[in-house]
Short mmCIF file of C-alpha atoms in Angstrom, two decimals:
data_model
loop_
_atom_site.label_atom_id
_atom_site.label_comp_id
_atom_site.label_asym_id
_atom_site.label_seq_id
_atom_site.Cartn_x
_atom_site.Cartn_y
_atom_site.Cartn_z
CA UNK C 1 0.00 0.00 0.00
CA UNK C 2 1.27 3.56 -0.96
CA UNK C 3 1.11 6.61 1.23
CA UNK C 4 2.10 9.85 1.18
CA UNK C 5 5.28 10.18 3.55
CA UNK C 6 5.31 14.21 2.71
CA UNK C 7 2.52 14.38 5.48
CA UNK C 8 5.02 13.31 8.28
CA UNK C 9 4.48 14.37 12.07
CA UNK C 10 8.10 15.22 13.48
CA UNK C 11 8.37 12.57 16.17
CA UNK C 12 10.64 12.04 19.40
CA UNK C 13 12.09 9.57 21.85
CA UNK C 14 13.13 7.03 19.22
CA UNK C 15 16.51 6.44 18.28
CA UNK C 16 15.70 3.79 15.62
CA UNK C 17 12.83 1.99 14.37
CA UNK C 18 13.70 -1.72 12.95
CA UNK C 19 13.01 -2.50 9.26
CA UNK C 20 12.24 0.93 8.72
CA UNK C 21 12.10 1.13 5.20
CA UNK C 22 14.59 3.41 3.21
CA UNK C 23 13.09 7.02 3.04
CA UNK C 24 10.71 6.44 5.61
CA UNK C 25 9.47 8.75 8.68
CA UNK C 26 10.43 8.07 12.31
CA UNK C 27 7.55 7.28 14.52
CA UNK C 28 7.17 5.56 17.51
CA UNK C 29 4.61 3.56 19.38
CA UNK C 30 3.13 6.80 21.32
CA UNK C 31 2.27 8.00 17.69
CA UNK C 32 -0.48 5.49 17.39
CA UNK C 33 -1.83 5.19 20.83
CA UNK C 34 -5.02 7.00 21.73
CA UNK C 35 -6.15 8.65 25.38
CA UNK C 36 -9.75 6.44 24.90
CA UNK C 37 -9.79 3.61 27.70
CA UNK C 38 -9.36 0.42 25.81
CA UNK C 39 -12.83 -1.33 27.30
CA UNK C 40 -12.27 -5.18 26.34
CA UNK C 41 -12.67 -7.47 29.08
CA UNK C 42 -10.18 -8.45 31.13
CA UNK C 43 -7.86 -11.45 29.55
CA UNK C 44 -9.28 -10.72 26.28
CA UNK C 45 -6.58 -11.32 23.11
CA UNK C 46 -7.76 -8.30 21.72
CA UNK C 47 -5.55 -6.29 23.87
CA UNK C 48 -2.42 -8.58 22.53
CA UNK C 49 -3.64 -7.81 19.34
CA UNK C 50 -3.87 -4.31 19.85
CA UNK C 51 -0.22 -4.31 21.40
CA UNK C 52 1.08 -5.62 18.36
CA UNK C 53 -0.75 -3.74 15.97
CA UNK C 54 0.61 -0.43 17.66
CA UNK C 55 3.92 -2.02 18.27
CA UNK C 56 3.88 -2.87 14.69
CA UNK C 57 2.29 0.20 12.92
CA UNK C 58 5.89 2.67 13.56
CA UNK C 59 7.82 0.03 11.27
CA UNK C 60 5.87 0.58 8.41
CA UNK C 61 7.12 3.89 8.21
CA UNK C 62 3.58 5.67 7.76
CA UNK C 63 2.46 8.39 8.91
CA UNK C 64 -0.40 7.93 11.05
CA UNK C 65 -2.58 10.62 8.88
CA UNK C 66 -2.32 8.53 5.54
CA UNK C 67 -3.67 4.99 7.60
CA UNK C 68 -7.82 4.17 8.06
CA UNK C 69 -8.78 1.63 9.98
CA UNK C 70 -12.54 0.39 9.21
CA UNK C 71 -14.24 -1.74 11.41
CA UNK C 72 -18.19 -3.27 11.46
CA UNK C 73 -19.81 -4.15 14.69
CA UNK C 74 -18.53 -6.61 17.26
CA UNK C 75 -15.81 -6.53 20.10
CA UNK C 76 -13.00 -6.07 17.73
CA UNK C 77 -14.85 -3.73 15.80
CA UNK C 78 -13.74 -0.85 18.73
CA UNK C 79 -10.47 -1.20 17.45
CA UNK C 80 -10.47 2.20 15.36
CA UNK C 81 -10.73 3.82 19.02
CA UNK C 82 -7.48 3.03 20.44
CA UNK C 83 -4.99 3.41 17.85
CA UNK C 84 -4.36 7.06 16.58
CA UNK C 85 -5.28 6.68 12.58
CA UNK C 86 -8.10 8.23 10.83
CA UNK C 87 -11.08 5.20 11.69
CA UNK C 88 -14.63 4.45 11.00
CA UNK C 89 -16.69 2.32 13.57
CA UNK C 90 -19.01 1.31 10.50
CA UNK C 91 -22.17 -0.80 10.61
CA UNK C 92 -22.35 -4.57 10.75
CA UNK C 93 -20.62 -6.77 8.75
CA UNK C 94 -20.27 -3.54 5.50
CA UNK C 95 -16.92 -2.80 6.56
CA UNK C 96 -14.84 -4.12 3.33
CA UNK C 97 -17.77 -1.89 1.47
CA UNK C 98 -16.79 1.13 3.33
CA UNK C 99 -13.03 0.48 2.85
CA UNK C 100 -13.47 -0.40 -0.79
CA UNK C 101 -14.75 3.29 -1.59
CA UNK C 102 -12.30 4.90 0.50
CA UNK C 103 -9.18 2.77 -1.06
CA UNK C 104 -10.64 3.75 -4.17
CA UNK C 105 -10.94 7.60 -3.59
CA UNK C 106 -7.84 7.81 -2.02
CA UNK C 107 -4.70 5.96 -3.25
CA UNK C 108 -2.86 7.90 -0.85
CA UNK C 109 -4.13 5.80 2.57
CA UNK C 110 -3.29 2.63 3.65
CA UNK C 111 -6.48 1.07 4.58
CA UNK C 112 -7.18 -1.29 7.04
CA UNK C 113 -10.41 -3.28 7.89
CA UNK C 114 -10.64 -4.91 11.33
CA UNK C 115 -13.42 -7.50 11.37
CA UNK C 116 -14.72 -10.44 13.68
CA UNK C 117 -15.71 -14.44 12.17
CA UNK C 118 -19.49 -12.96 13.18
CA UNK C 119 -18.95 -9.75 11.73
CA UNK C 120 -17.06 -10.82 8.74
CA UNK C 121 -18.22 -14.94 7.67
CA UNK C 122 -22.11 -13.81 8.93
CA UNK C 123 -23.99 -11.33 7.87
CA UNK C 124 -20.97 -9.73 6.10
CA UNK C 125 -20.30 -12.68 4.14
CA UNK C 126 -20.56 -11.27 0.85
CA UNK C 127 -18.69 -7.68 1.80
CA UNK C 128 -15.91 -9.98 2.69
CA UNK C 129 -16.09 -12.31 -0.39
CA UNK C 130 -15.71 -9.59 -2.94
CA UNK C 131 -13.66 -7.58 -1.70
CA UNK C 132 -10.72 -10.24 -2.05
CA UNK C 133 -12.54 -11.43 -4.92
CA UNK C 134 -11.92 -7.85 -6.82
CA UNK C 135 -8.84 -7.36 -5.00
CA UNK C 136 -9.07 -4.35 -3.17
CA UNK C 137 -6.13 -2.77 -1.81
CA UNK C 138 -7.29 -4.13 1.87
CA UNK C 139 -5.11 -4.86 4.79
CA UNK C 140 -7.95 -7.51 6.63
CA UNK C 141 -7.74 -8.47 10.22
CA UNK C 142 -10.10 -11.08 11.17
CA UNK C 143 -10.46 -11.95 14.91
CA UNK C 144 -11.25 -14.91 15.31
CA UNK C 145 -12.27 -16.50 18.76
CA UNK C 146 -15.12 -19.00 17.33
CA UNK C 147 -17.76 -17.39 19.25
CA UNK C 148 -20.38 -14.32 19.34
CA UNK C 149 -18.82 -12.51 22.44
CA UNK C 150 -20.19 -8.33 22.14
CA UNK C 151 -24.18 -10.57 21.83
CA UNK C 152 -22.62 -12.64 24.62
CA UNK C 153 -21.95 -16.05 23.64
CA UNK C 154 -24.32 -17.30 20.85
CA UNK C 155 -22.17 -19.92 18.70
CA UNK C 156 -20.54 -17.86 15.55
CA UNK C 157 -19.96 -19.21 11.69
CA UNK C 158 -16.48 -20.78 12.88
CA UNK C 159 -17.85 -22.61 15.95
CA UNK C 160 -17.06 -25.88 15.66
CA UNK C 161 -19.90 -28.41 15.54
CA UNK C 162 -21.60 -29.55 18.53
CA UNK C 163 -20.85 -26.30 20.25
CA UNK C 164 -22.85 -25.26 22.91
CA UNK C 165 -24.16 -22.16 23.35
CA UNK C 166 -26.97 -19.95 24.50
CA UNK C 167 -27.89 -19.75 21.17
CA UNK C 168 -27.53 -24.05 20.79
CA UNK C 169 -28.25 -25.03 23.91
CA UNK C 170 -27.86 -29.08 22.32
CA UNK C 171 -25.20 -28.40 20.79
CA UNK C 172 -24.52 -26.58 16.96
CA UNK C 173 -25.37 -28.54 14.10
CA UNK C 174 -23.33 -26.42 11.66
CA UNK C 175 -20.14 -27.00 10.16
CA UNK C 176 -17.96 -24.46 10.47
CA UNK C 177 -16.32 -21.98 8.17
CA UNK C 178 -12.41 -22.06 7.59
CA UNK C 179 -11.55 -18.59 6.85
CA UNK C 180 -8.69 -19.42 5.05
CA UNK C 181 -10.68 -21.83 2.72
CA UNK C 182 -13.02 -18.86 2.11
CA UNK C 183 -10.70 -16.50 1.04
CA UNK C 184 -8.84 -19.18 -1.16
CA UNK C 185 -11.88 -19.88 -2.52
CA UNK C 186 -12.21 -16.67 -3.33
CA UNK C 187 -8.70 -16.54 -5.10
CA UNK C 188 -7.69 -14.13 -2.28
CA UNK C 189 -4.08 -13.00 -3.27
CA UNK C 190 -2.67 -12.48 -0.07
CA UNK C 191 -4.03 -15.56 2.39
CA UNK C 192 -2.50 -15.88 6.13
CA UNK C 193 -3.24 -16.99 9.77
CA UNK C 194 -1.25 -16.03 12.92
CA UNK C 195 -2.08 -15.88 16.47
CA UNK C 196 -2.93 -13.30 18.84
CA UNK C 197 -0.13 -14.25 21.80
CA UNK C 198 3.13 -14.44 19.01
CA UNK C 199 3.95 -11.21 19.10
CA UNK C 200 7.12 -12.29 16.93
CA UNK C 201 4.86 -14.58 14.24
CA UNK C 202 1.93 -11.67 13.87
CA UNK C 203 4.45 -8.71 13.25
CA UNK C 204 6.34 -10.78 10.41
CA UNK C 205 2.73 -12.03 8.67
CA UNK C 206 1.70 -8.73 9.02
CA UNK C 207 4.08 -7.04 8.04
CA UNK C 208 4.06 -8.77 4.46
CA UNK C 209 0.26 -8.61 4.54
CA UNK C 210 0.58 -4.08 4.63
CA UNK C 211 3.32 -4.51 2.13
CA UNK C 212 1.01 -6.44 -0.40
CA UNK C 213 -0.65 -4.74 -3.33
CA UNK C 214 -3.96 -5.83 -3.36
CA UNK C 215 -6.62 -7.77 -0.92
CA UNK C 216 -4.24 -9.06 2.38
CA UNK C 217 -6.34 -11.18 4.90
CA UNK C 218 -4.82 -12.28 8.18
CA UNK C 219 -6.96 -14.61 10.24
CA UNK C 220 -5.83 -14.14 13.70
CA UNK C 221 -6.91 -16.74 16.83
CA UNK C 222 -7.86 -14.38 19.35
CA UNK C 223 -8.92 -16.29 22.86
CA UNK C 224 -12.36 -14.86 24.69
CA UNK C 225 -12.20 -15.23 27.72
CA UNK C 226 -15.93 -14.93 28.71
CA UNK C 227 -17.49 -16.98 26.25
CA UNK C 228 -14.98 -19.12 24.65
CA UNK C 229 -11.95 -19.61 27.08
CA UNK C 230 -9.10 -21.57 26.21
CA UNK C 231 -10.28 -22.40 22.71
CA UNK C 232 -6.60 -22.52 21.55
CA UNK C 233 -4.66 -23.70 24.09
CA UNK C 234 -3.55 -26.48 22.70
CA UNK C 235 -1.64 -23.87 20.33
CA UNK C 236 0.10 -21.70 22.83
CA UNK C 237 1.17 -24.08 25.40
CA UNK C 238 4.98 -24.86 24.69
CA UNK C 239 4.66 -28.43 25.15
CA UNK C 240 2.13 -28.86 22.26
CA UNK C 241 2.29 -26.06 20.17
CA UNK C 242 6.05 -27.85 18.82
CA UNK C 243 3.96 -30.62 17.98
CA UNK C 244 0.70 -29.08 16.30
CA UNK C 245 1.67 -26.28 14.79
CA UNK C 246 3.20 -26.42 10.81
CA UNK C 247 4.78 -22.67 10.50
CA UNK C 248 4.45 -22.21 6.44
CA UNK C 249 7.72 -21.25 5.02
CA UNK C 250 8.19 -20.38 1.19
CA UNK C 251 10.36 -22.82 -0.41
CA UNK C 252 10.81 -24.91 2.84
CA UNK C 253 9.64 -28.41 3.50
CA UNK C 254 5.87 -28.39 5.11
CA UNK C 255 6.20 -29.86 8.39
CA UNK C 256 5.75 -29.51 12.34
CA UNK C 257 8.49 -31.02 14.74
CA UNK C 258 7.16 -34.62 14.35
CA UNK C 259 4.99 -34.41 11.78
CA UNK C 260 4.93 -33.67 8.11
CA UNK C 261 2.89 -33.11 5.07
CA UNK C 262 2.98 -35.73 1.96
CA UNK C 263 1.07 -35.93 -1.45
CA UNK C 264 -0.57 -38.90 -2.29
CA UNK C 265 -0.64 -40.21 -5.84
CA UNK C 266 -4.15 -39.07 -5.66
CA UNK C 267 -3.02 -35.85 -5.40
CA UNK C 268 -3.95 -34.83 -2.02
CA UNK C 269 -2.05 -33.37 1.22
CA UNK C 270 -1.56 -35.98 4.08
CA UNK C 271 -0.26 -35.74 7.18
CA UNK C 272 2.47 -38.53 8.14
CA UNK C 273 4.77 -38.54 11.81
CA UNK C 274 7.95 -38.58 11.35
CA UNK C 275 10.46 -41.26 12.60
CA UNK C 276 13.08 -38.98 14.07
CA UNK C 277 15.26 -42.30 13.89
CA UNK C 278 14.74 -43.03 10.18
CA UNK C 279 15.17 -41.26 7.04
CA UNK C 280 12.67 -38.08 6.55
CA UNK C 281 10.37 -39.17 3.27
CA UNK C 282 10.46 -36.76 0.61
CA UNK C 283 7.31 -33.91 1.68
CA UNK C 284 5.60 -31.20 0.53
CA UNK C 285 7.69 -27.68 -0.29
CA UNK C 286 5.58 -24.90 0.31
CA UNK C 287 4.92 -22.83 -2.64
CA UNK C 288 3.28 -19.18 -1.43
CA UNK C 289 3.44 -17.85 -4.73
CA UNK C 290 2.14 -20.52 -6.71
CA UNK C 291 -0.43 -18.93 -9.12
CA UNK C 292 -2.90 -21.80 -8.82
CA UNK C 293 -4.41 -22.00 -5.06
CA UNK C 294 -4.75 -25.62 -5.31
CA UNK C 295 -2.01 -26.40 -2.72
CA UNK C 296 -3.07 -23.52 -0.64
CA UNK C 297 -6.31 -25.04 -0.10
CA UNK C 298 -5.18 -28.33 0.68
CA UNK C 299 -3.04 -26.71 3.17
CA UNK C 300 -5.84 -25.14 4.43
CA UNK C 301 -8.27 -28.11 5.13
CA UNK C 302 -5.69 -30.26 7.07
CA UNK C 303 -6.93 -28.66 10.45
CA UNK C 304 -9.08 -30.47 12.04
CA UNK C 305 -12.08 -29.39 15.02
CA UNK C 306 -9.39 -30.49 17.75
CA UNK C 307 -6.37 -29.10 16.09
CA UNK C 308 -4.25 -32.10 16.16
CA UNK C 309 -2.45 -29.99 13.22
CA UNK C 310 -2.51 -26.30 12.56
CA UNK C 311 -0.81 -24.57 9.55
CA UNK C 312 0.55 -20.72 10.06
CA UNK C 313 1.21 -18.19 8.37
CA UNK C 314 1.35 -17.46 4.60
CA UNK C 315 -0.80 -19.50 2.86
CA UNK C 316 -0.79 -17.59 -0.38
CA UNK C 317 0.79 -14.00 -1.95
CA UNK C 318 0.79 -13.62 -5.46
CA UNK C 319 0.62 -10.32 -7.45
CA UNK C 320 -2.81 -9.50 -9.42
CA UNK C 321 -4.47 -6.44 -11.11
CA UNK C 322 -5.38 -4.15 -7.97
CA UNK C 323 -9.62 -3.27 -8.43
CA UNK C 324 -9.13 0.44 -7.14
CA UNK C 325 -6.01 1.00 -9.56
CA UNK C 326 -8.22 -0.08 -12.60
CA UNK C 327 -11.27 1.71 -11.49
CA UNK C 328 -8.62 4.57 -11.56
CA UNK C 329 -7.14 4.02 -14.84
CA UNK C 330 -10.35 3.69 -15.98
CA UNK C 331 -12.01 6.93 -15.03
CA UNK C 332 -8.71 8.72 -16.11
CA UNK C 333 -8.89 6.77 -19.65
CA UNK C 334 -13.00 8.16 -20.18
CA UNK C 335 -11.66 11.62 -18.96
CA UNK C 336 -8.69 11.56 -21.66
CA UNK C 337 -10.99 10.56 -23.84
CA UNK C 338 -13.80 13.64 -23.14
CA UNK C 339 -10.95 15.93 -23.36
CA UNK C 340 -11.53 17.00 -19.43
CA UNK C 341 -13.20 15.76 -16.14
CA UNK C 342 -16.72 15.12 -15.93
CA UNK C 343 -19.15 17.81 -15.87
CA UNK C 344 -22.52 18.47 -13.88
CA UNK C 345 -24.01 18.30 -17.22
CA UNK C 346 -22.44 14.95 -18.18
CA UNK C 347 -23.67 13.60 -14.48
CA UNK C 348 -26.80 14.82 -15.50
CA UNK C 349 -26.94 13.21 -18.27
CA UNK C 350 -25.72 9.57 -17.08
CA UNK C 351 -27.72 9.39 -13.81
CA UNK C 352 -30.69 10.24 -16.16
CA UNK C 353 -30.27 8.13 -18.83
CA UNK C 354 -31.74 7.32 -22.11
CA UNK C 355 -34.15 4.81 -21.74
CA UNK C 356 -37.42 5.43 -20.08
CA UNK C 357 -40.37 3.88 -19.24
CA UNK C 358 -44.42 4.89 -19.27
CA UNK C 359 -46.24 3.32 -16.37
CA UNK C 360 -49.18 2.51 -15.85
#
C-alpha cells in the first residue's frame, strides 16, 4: 500500500525503528496510541492484538494521517478507538464496502479493515467475499475466537460443531467456516493466519500482509475469555504447540516437529509422523506464490475441530491487477478521452439516462 510520507508528524524519543524502510518517517509507538480507555474485558486477546498492531504500525514507516482503519460491529470492531489513525466504527458486517470506496478515492491511505468471524463470515459474508474477490487494496484483520462474544456467547460461523451455546443449547449442528478456505476460494491474493499471543509470528505475517498490493487477509486466533476460554490452548502451550503447529515457510519443507505433510498419488495433502530415527520421506515444499491456489487449499483443510495440526502463516501471496487502480485508470482513460473531467451536465446526463419507461 502507498502513502504519502510528505505528510510526516516530526516525532521524538526514538533512536531507531527496525526495518524501517529506506526514506521512511520516524515514529514511535506513542504515535499510534489513543487517550480512549481500551474497554475489552479483562484477559481478552484483543488487547495482545492491539499491542502488536501499535507495536507494529511505527515500522511501516507511515504516517499515522495517511492509515484508516474500518471496522463493522462486534468486540474487535472498537479497534479504530485506540490506535491514533483516521477510523470508521461502521455498521455490521459492511466494513470491506466502506473500505473499498475509501481505497478507491484515495490511493494515498493505507487502509485497514478490522473484522470479527461474526462480523465478517455472517452477515458480512458477501462484503468480505468480494472484496478479495476484486482485489481491493485491503489490509484484513479477522479476529477470530469462534464465538459471538459483544451478543454474549451465541455460537458464531467458525464454531465448531456440537458447540454449545446460548444460542444451541444441544449443541450446533453447523459445520464451520475455515476462513482461510473462504478467502482461497475466493482466489484471495494475499491468504494468512497467525495468532494473537506471538507477538514475533503476527508482526512478520503482518508485516508482508501491509506490504502487499492488493486484498491481504490475516486470520488471527484471538482467545475470549468470557465466552470461549481456552479455545486454543492447545496452540500456545509450549509443550504442544512444537507438535501441532506447521509454521508455512516459502520454499521450505511443510512440516511440524514430528509431523509432516505428503502428497498422495491421488493428489492430495496428508499428514504422516515422522520417525526422528529413520530417514525423513520426501514432503511437501511450500509454494506461497504458486499462481494456482490448489495447494493452498489443501493446506488449508488439514486442520481439524481439535487441532491435532494447525498450519501458520502465509498460505498464499501472489501479485494481481489491484480493483481500485483499474477503477482509476479507468475513469482517467473516459476523462482523456472527453478531453476533461466530468461535468454536472455529463452527471446529469448519465444518472438520467436514455431509456425510459411509461407506467401505468
Amino acid at each position: 500500500m502507498t502513502a504519502d510520507l510528505d505528510v510526516a508528524r516530526t516525532c521524538s524519543g526514538l533512536d531507531e525503528v527496525p526495518h524501517l524502510p529506506e526514506g521512511a518517517i520516524a515514529l514511535n509507538r506513542k504515535d499510534f496510541t489513543t487517550g480512549a480507555e481500551v474497554r475489552w474485558c479483562p484477559g481478552c486477546g484483543d488487547y495482545a492484538i492491539l499491542a502488536a498492531v501499535q507495536s507494529f504500525m511505527p515500522t511501516l514507516g507511515i504516517s499515522p494521517d495517511n492509515i484508516a482503519v474500518i471496522s463493522g460491529i462486534g468486540c474487535s470492531s472498537r479497534f479504530p478507538y485506540y490506535v491514533n489513525t483516521y477510523g470508521v466504527h461502521s455498521i455490521h458486517g459492511r466494513a470491506p464496502a466502506f473500505a473499498t470506496g475509501l481505497a478507491t478515492a484515495r490511493p494515498d491511505l493505507s487502509v485497514w479493515v478490522v473484522t470479527g468471524d461474526g462480523d465478517a463470515l455472517s452477515i458480512g459474508g458477501n462484503h468480505l467475499i468480494h472484496a478479495l474477490r476484486r482485489n481491493v487494496n485491503l489490509t484484513i484483520l479477522l479476529f477470530n475466537n469462534r464465538i459471538y462474544g459483544l451478543t454474549k456467547g451465541q455460537y458464531s460461523p467458525t464454531s465448531e460443531q456440537g458447540k454449545i451455546t446460548k444460542s444451541s443449547p444441544f449443541g450446533s449442528v453447523d459445520r464451520p467456516f475455515d476462513p482461510i478456505s473462504v478467502a482461497l476460494g475466493c482466489e484471495g491474493t494475499f491468504v494468512a493466519r497467525t495468532i494473537d499471543s506471538d507477538r514475533a509470528h503476527f508482526s512478520e505475517v503482518m508485516r508482508r500482509a501491509v506490504q502487499h498490493r492488493g486484498a491481504s487477509l490475516v486470520e488471527i486466533y484471538q482467545n475470549c475469555p468470557i465466552f470461549n476460554d481456552g479455545a486454543y490452548d492447545v496452540l500456545k502451550d509450549r509443550d504442544t504447540s512444537q507438535h501441532r503447529l506447521i509454521r508455512l515457510e516459502h520454499g521450505q519443507p511443510i512440516r511440524s516437529a514430528d509431523q509432516g505433510v505428503v502428497r498422495d498419488p491421488d493428489g492430495n495433502l496428508r499428514v504422516i509422523d515422522l520417525d526422528p530415527t529413520g530417514d525423513v520421506p520426501p514432503l511437501v515444499v511450500h509454494d506461497a506464490q504458486a499462481d494456482n491456489p490448489t495447494q493452498a487449499f489443501g493446506l488449508a483443510r488439514l486442520i481439524d475441530p481439535v487441532q491435532n495440526l494447525v498450519p501458520i502463516g502465509i498460505f498464499r501471496d501472489v501479485d494481481r491487477d489491484v480493483y481500485d487502480d483499474s477503477v482509476r485508470r479507468q475513469i482517467a482513460d473516459e476523462e482523456t478521452k472527453a478531453g476533461g473531467p466530468a461535468t454536472a451536465q455529463d452527471l446529469r446526463e448519465l444518472f438520467g439516462g436514455h431509456d425510459t419507461w411509461a407506467v401505468g
